Short mmCIF file of N, CA and C in Angstrom, two decimals:
data_model
loop_
_atom_site.label_atom_id
_atom_site.label_comp_id
_atom_site.label_asym_id
_atom_site.label_seq_id
_atom_site.Cartn_x
_atom_site.Cartn_y
_atom_site.Cartn_z
N UNK A 1408 -17.52 30.86 20.33
CA UNK A 1408 -17.39 29.45 20.68
C UNK A 1408 -16.58 29.37 21.96
N UNK A 1409 -17.07 28.61 22.90
CA UNK A 1409 -16.36 28.48 24.18
C UNK A 1409 -15.49 27.25 24.17
N UNK A 1410 -14.45 27.30 24.97
CA UNK A 1410 -13.55 26.17 25.10
C UNK A 1410 -14.19 25.10 25.92
N UNK A 1411 -14.14 23.87 25.41
CA UNK A 1411 -14.66 22.71 26.14
C UNK A 1411 -13.58 21.63 26.13
N UNK A 1412 -13.13 21.16 27.31
CA UNK A 1412 -12.17 20.06 27.30
C UNK A 1412 -12.78 18.84 26.67
N UNK A 1413 -11.94 17.94 26.19
CA UNK A 1413 -12.42 16.76 25.46
C UNK A 1413 -13.38 15.92 26.29
N UNK A 1414 -13.25 15.92 27.64
CA UNK A 1414 -14.13 15.11 28.48
C UNK A 1414 -15.56 15.62 28.42
N UNK A 1415 -15.75 16.90 28.11
CA UNK A 1415 -17.09 17.48 28.11
C UNK A 1415 -17.69 17.62 26.72
N UNK A 1416 -17.02 17.18 25.71
CA UNK A 1416 -17.54 17.27 24.35
C UNK A 1416 -18.81 16.47 24.25
N UNK A 1417 -19.76 17.00 23.56
CA UNK A 1417 -20.95 16.21 23.24
C UNK A 1417 -20.59 15.34 22.07
N UNK A 1418 -20.63 14.04 22.28
CA UNK A 1418 -20.22 13.11 21.23
C UNK A 1418 -21.32 12.90 20.20
N UNK A 1419 -22.48 13.45 20.45
CA UNK A 1419 -23.59 13.22 19.54
C UNK A 1419 -24.18 14.56 19.07
N UNK A 1420 -23.31 15.54 18.79
CA UNK A 1420 -23.78 16.81 18.29
C UNK A 1420 -24.44 16.60 16.93
N UNK A 1421 -25.45 17.39 16.64
CA UNK A 1421 -26.07 17.26 15.32
C UNK A 1421 -25.10 17.65 14.23
N UNK A 1422 -25.18 16.97 13.14
CA UNK A 1422 -24.30 17.25 12.01
C UNK A 1422 -25.12 17.77 10.84
N UNK A 1423 -24.44 18.32 9.86
CA UNK A 1423 -25.12 18.88 8.72
C UNK A 1423 -25.67 17.79 7.82
N UNK A 1424 -25.28 16.57 8.00
CA UNK A 1424 -25.79 15.49 7.16
C UNK A 1424 -26.02 14.27 8.02
N UNK A 1425 -27.04 13.54 7.75
CA UNK A 1425 -27.31 12.26 8.42
C UNK A 1425 -27.68 12.39 9.88
N UNK A 1426 -28.57 11.55 10.33
CA UNK A 1426 -28.96 11.57 11.72
C UNK A 1426 -27.93 10.89 12.61
N UNK A 1427 -27.00 10.18 12.01
CA UNK A 1427 -25.96 9.47 12.79
C UNK A 1427 -24.74 10.34 13.01
N UNK A 1428 -24.77 11.57 12.56
CA UNK A 1428 -23.62 12.48 12.76
C UNK A 1428 -22.42 12.14 11.89
N UNK A 1429 -22.63 11.24 10.93
CA UNK A 1429 -21.53 10.87 10.03
C UNK A 1429 -20.86 9.56 10.38
N UNK A 1430 -21.41 8.82 11.33
CA UNK A 1430 -20.77 7.54 11.72
C UNK A 1430 -20.72 6.56 10.56
N UNK A 1431 -21.74 6.58 9.71
CA UNK A 1431 -21.71 5.70 8.54
C UNK A 1431 -20.50 5.99 7.66
N UNK A 1432 -20.21 7.27 7.46
CA UNK A 1432 -19.05 7.66 6.63
C UNK A 1432 -17.75 7.19 7.27
N UNK A 1433 -17.65 7.33 8.59
CA UNK A 1433 -16.41 6.88 9.28
C UNK A 1433 -16.27 5.37 9.15
N UNK A 1434 -17.36 4.62 9.32
CA UNK A 1434 -17.29 3.17 9.15
C UNK A 1434 -16.95 2.79 7.72
N UNK A 1435 -17.56 3.50 6.77
CA UNK A 1435 -17.27 3.26 5.36
C UNK A 1435 -15.79 3.49 5.07
N UNK A 1436 -15.23 4.55 5.63
CA UNK A 1436 -13.82 4.83 5.41
C UNK A 1436 -12.92 3.72 5.95
N UNK A 1437 -13.24 3.21 7.14
CA UNK A 1437 -12.44 2.12 7.66
C UNK A 1437 -12.52 0.90 6.72
N UNK A 1438 -13.71 0.64 6.18
CA UNK A 1438 -13.86 -0.46 5.21
C UNK A 1438 -13.07 -0.17 3.93
N UNK A 1439 -13.06 1.07 3.49
CA UNK A 1439 -12.28 1.42 2.30
C UNK A 1439 -10.79 1.24 2.56
N UNK A 1440 -10.34 1.56 3.75
CA UNK A 1440 -8.93 1.38 4.10
C UNK A 1440 -8.57 -0.10 4.12
N UNK A 1441 -9.47 -0.92 4.66
CA UNK A 1441 -9.22 -2.36 4.65
C UNK A 1441 -9.13 -2.87 3.22
N UNK A 1442 -10.05 -2.44 2.37
CA UNK A 1442 -10.01 -2.84 0.95
C UNK A 1442 -8.77 -2.28 0.27
N UNK A 1443 -8.24 -1.18 0.78
CA UNK A 1443 -7.03 -0.58 0.23
C UNK A 1443 -5.81 -1.49 0.30
N UNK A 1444 -5.81 -2.45 1.23
CA UNK A 1444 -4.71 -3.41 1.26
C UNK A 1444 -4.66 -4.23 -0.04
N UNK A 1445 -5.79 -4.38 -0.67
CA UNK A 1445 -5.88 -5.21 -1.85
C UNK A 1445 -5.94 -4.41 -3.15
N UNK A 1446 -6.50 -3.20 -3.08
CA UNK A 1446 -6.67 -2.41 -4.29
C UNK A 1446 -5.81 -1.15 -4.32
N UNK A 1447 -5.58 -0.53 -3.19
CA UNK A 1447 -4.82 0.71 -3.13
C UNK A 1447 -5.66 1.93 -3.38
N UNK A 1448 -6.47 1.92 -4.42
CA UNK A 1448 -7.24 3.10 -4.79
C UNK A 1448 -8.36 3.39 -3.79
N UNK A 1449 -8.88 2.39 -3.12
CA UNK A 1449 -9.98 2.65 -2.20
C UNK A 1449 -9.49 3.47 -0.98
N UNK A 1450 -8.24 3.37 -0.60
CA UNK A 1450 -7.71 4.19 0.48
C UNK A 1450 -7.68 5.66 0.05
N UNK A 1451 -7.37 5.91 -1.21
CA UNK A 1451 -7.39 7.27 -1.72
C UNK A 1451 -8.83 7.81 -1.71
N UNK A 1452 -9.76 7.01 -2.12
CA UNK A 1452 -11.18 7.42 -2.05
C UNK A 1452 -11.56 7.72 -0.61
N UNK A 1453 -11.11 6.89 0.33
CA UNK A 1453 -11.42 7.09 1.74
C UNK A 1453 -10.86 8.39 2.28
N UNK A 1454 -9.63 8.72 1.95
CA UNK A 1454 -9.05 9.95 2.49
C UNK A 1454 -9.73 11.19 1.88
N UNK A 1455 -10.09 11.11 0.59
CA UNK A 1455 -10.81 12.23 -0.03
C UNK A 1455 -12.16 12.41 0.67
N UNK A 1456 -12.85 11.31 0.91
CA UNK A 1456 -14.14 11.37 1.62
C UNK A 1456 -13.97 11.92 3.02
N UNK A 1457 -12.89 11.54 3.71
CA UNK A 1457 -12.64 12.04 5.06
C UNK A 1457 -12.39 13.55 5.02
N UNK A 1458 -11.62 14.03 4.07
CA UNK A 1458 -11.38 15.48 3.96
C UNK A 1458 -12.67 16.22 3.64
N UNK A 1459 -13.53 15.64 2.81
CA UNK A 1459 -14.75 16.32 2.41
C UNK A 1459 -15.78 16.37 3.55
N UNK A 1460 -15.84 15.33 4.37
CA UNK A 1460 -16.89 15.20 5.37
C UNK A 1460 -16.51 15.69 6.76
N UNK A 1461 -15.23 15.92 7.04
CA UNK A 1461 -14.87 16.22 8.42
C UNK A 1461 -15.38 17.57 8.89
N UNK A 1462 -15.61 18.52 8.01
CA UNK A 1462 -16.11 19.82 8.43
C UNK A 1462 -17.55 19.80 8.94
N UNK A 1463 -18.34 18.87 8.46
CA UNK A 1463 -19.75 18.84 8.87
C UNK A 1463 -20.06 17.65 9.76
N UNK A 1464 -19.08 16.98 10.24
CA UNK A 1464 -19.29 15.80 11.09
C UNK A 1464 -19.41 16.21 12.55
N UNK A 1465 -19.97 15.32 13.36
CA UNK A 1465 -20.02 15.54 14.79
C UNK A 1465 -18.60 15.47 15.33
N UNK A 1466 -18.43 15.88 16.57
CA UNK A 1466 -17.11 15.88 17.20
C UNK A 1466 -16.53 14.46 17.24
N UNK A 1467 -17.37 13.51 17.56
CA UNK A 1467 -16.92 12.11 17.61
C UNK A 1467 -16.42 11.66 16.25
N UNK A 1468 -17.23 11.86 15.23
CA UNK A 1468 -16.86 11.41 13.89
C UNK A 1468 -15.68 12.21 13.36
N UNK A 1469 -15.60 13.47 13.66
CA UNK A 1469 -14.46 14.29 13.20
C UNK A 1469 -13.15 13.73 13.73
N UNK A 1470 -13.16 13.27 14.99
CA UNK A 1470 -11.91 12.70 15.52
C UNK A 1470 -11.52 11.46 14.74
N UNK A 1471 -12.51 10.67 14.32
CA UNK A 1471 -12.21 9.47 13.55
C UNK A 1471 -11.75 9.81 12.13
N UNK A 1472 -12.39 10.83 11.52
CA UNK A 1472 -11.96 11.22 10.20
C UNK A 1472 -10.55 11.78 10.22
N UNK A 1473 -10.24 12.57 11.25
CA UNK A 1473 -8.86 13.05 11.40
C UNK A 1473 -7.88 11.90 11.58
N UNK A 1474 -8.28 10.88 12.36
CA UNK A 1474 -7.45 9.69 12.54
C UNK A 1474 -7.22 8.96 11.22
N UNK A 1475 -8.28 8.86 10.41
CA UNK A 1475 -8.16 8.19 9.12
C UNK A 1475 -7.24 8.97 8.19
N UNK A 1476 -7.32 10.28 8.22
CA UNK A 1476 -6.39 11.10 7.42
C UNK A 1476 -4.97 10.87 7.86
N UNK A 1477 -4.76 10.83 9.18
CA UNK A 1477 -3.42 10.58 9.72
C UNK A 1477 -2.91 9.20 9.30
N UNK A 1478 -3.76 8.18 9.35
CA UNK A 1478 -3.38 6.83 8.91
C UNK A 1478 -2.90 6.89 7.46
N UNK A 1479 -3.66 7.55 6.61
CA UNK A 1479 -3.32 7.63 5.19
C UNK A 1479 -1.95 8.22 4.97
N UNK A 1480 -1.69 9.37 5.59
CA UNK A 1480 -0.40 10.04 5.37
C UNK A 1480 0.77 9.29 5.97
N UNK A 1481 0.54 8.61 7.09
CA UNK A 1481 1.60 7.76 7.64
C UNK A 1481 1.92 6.62 6.67
N UNK A 1482 0.90 6.07 6.04
CA UNK A 1482 1.12 4.98 5.08
C UNK A 1482 1.84 5.48 3.83
N UNK A 1483 1.51 6.68 3.38
CA UNK A 1483 2.22 7.25 2.23
C UNK A 1483 3.70 7.44 2.56
N UNK A 1484 3.98 8.00 3.73
CA UNK A 1484 5.39 8.19 4.14
C UNK A 1484 6.12 6.87 4.28
N UNK A 1485 5.49 5.89 4.88
CA UNK A 1485 6.10 4.56 5.02
C UNK A 1485 6.36 3.95 3.66
N UNK A 1486 5.40 4.09 2.74
CA UNK A 1486 5.58 3.55 1.39
C UNK A 1486 6.75 4.19 0.67
N UNK A 1487 6.89 5.50 0.80
CA UNK A 1487 8.02 6.20 0.18
C UNK A 1487 9.34 5.69 0.77
N UNK A 1488 9.37 5.58 2.10
CA UNK A 1488 10.60 5.09 2.74
C UNK A 1488 10.95 3.69 2.28
N UNK A 1489 9.97 2.83 2.15
CA UNK A 1489 10.20 1.45 1.73
C UNK A 1489 10.72 1.41 0.31
N UNK A 1490 10.14 2.21 -0.60
CA UNK A 1490 10.59 2.22 -1.99
C UNK A 1490 12.02 2.74 -2.10
N UNK A 1491 12.31 3.82 -1.37
CA UNK A 1491 13.66 4.40 -1.41
C UNK A 1491 14.68 3.41 -0.88
N UNK A 1492 14.35 2.77 0.24
CA UNK A 1492 15.29 1.79 0.82
C UNK A 1492 15.48 0.59 -0.09
N UNK A 1493 14.40 0.15 -0.75
CA UNK A 1493 14.57 -0.96 -1.72
C UNK A 1493 15.52 -0.54 -2.83
N UNK A 1494 15.36 0.66 -3.35
CA UNK A 1494 16.25 1.12 -4.44
C UNK A 1494 17.69 1.20 -3.96
N UNK A 1495 17.89 1.71 -2.73
CA UNK A 1495 19.27 1.81 -2.20
C UNK A 1495 19.89 0.44 -2.02
N UNK A 1496 19.13 -0.49 -1.49
CA UNK A 1496 19.67 -1.84 -1.26
C UNK A 1496 19.96 -2.54 -2.58
N UNK A 1497 19.08 -2.36 -3.56
CA UNK A 1497 19.34 -2.97 -4.88
C UNK A 1497 20.60 -2.36 -5.48
N UNK A 1498 20.76 -1.06 -5.34
CA UNK A 1498 21.98 -0.41 -5.83
C UNK A 1498 23.22 -0.91 -5.11
N UNK A 1499 23.09 -1.08 -3.79
CA UNK A 1499 24.21 -1.64 -3.01
C UNK A 1499 24.52 -3.08 -3.45
N UNK A 1500 23.46 -3.82 -3.71
CA UNK A 1500 23.64 -5.20 -4.20
C UNK A 1500 24.36 -5.23 -5.54
N UNK A 1501 24.03 -4.28 -6.41
CA UNK A 1501 24.70 -4.23 -7.71
C UNK A 1501 26.18 -3.87 -7.57
N UNK A 1502 26.48 -2.97 -6.64
CA UNK A 1502 27.85 -2.54 -6.44
C UNK A 1502 28.72 -3.62 -5.75
N UNK A 1503 28.07 -4.45 -4.96
CA UNK A 1503 28.83 -5.46 -4.22
C UNK A 1503 28.64 -6.88 -4.79
N UNK A 1504 28.17 -6.93 -6.05
CA UNK A 1504 27.96 -8.22 -6.71
C UNK A 1504 27.02 -9.14 -5.93
N UNK A 1505 25.98 -8.56 -5.36
CA UNK A 1505 24.94 -9.34 -4.69
C UNK A 1505 25.09 -9.46 -3.19
N UNK A 1506 26.26 -9.18 -2.66
CA UNK A 1506 26.47 -9.34 -1.21
C UNK A 1506 25.62 -8.35 -0.43
N UNK A 1507 25.48 -7.15 -0.94
CA UNK A 1507 24.72 -6.10 -0.25
C UNK A 1507 23.23 -6.38 -0.17
N UNK A 1508 22.75 -7.36 -0.93
CA UNK A 1508 21.32 -7.68 -0.91
C UNK A 1508 20.88 -8.24 0.43
N UNK A 1509 21.83 -8.61 1.27
CA UNK A 1509 21.48 -9.10 2.60
C UNK A 1509 20.75 -8.00 3.40
N UNK A 1510 20.97 -6.74 3.02
CA UNK A 1510 20.31 -5.63 3.70
C UNK A 1510 18.87 -5.43 3.25
N UNK A 1511 18.39 -6.28 2.36
CA UNK A 1511 17.00 -6.21 1.92
C UNK A 1511 16.06 -6.45 3.09
N UNK A 1512 16.59 -7.02 4.17
CA UNK A 1512 15.78 -7.27 5.34
C UNK A 1512 15.31 -5.94 5.97
N UNK A 1513 16.02 -4.85 5.75
CA UNK A 1513 15.63 -3.56 6.34
C UNK A 1513 14.31 -3.06 5.76
N UNK A 1514 14.17 -2.91 4.42
CA UNK A 1514 12.87 -2.45 3.93
C UNK A 1514 11.75 -3.48 4.18
N UNK A 1515 12.10 -4.76 4.22
CA UNK A 1515 11.08 -5.75 4.55
C UNK A 1515 10.60 -5.59 5.97
N UNK A 1516 11.49 -5.31 6.89
CA UNK A 1516 11.11 -5.10 8.29
C UNK A 1516 10.24 -3.84 8.41
N UNK A 1517 10.59 -2.80 7.70
CA UNK A 1517 9.77 -1.58 7.73
C UNK A 1517 8.38 -1.86 7.12
N UNK A 1518 8.35 -2.67 6.07
CA UNK A 1518 7.08 -3.06 5.48
C UNK A 1518 6.22 -3.87 6.45
N UNK A 1519 6.85 -4.77 7.19
CA UNK A 1519 6.08 -5.56 8.17
C UNK A 1519 5.58 -4.66 9.29
N UNK A 1520 6.42 -3.72 9.75
CA UNK A 1520 6.00 -2.77 10.78
C UNK A 1520 4.83 -1.94 10.24
N UNK A 1521 4.90 -1.46 9.01
CA UNK A 1521 3.83 -0.68 8.42
C UNK A 1521 2.51 -1.47 8.40
N UNK A 1522 2.58 -2.72 8.00
CA UNK A 1522 1.39 -3.55 7.93
C UNK A 1522 0.77 -3.73 9.31
N UNK A 1523 1.58 -4.07 10.29
CA UNK A 1523 1.08 -4.27 11.65
C UNK A 1523 0.49 -3.00 12.21
N UNK A 1524 1.21 -1.86 12.04
CA UNK A 1524 0.74 -0.59 12.60
C UNK A 1524 -0.58 -0.17 11.93
N UNK A 1525 -0.67 -0.35 10.63
CA UNK A 1525 -1.88 0.07 9.92
C UNK A 1525 -3.08 -0.78 10.35
N UNK A 1526 -2.89 -2.08 10.45
CA UNK A 1526 -3.98 -2.94 10.92
C UNK A 1526 -4.37 -2.55 12.34
N UNK A 1527 -3.40 -2.31 13.21
CA UNK A 1527 -3.69 -1.87 14.57
C UNK A 1527 -4.48 -0.58 14.58
N UNK A 1528 -4.09 0.39 13.76
CA UNK A 1528 -4.74 1.69 13.74
C UNK A 1528 -6.19 1.58 13.27
N UNK A 1529 -6.42 0.75 12.26
CA UNK A 1529 -7.79 0.57 11.74
C UNK A 1529 -8.64 -0.15 12.78
N UNK A 1530 -8.12 -1.20 13.41
CA UNK A 1530 -8.88 -1.93 14.41
C UNK A 1530 -9.16 -1.03 15.61
N UNK A 1531 -8.19 -0.25 16.04
CA UNK A 1531 -8.39 0.66 17.16
C UNK A 1531 -9.51 1.66 16.82
N UNK A 1532 -9.48 2.20 15.62
CA UNK A 1532 -10.51 3.14 15.21
C UNK A 1532 -11.88 2.51 15.15
N UNK A 1533 -11.97 1.32 14.58
CA UNK A 1533 -13.26 0.63 14.51
C UNK A 1533 -13.83 0.32 15.90
N UNK A 1534 -12.95 -0.12 16.79
CA UNK A 1534 -13.40 -0.44 18.15
C UNK A 1534 -13.92 0.81 18.87
N UNK A 1535 -13.18 1.88 18.78
CA UNK A 1535 -13.57 3.09 19.49
C UNK A 1535 -14.83 3.70 18.86
N UNK A 1536 -14.97 3.63 17.55
CA UNK A 1536 -16.17 4.14 16.90
C UNK A 1536 -17.38 3.31 17.29
N UNK A 1537 -17.23 2.00 17.36
CA UNK A 1537 -18.36 1.14 17.74
C UNK A 1537 -18.80 1.38 19.17
N UNK A 1538 -17.85 1.82 20.03
CA UNK A 1538 -18.19 2.13 21.43
C UNK A 1538 -18.64 3.57 21.61
N UNK A 1539 -18.60 4.34 20.51
CA UNK A 1539 -18.99 5.75 20.60
C UNK A 1539 -17.94 6.64 21.25
N UNK A 1540 -16.69 6.24 21.14
CA UNK A 1540 -15.59 7.00 21.76
C UNK A 1540 -14.76 7.67 20.67
N UNK A 1541 -14.28 8.90 20.95
CA UNK A 1541 -13.41 9.54 19.96
C UNK A 1541 -12.00 8.99 20.01
N UNK A 1542 -11.25 9.24 18.97
CA UNK A 1542 -9.83 8.93 18.97
C UNK A 1542 -9.10 10.12 19.60
N UNK A 1543 -8.27 9.84 20.56
CA UNK A 1543 -7.55 10.96 21.20
C UNK A 1543 -6.19 11.06 20.62
#
């Protein structure tokens, strides 16, 4: 296999499945991630599908599947941080007879950041996929 810079990648290499090189799967995953805001479990289905399909996808679709995997793990880490901070602030509130609950704004701010970043990442991926561009 020869080295090819990203500018020279063939974005429409044949894939082991589907004539679209897997674009349907990438679009489906973005839809599953959007539904994940309401159900949670569909995001897990999406990341499993991304892991299963990225080996046989075209270069273009593989970049999107890798992006979707990255989105999932960033969301898991943000969720853990939010839960831990909520527990710490509630504990602080219990120790200070409720005064420490003013710090509840910290996990809420991280939650708002997580929501905005995740929506941005999904929209960015959908836009680039619709234009036939990889995620860099």
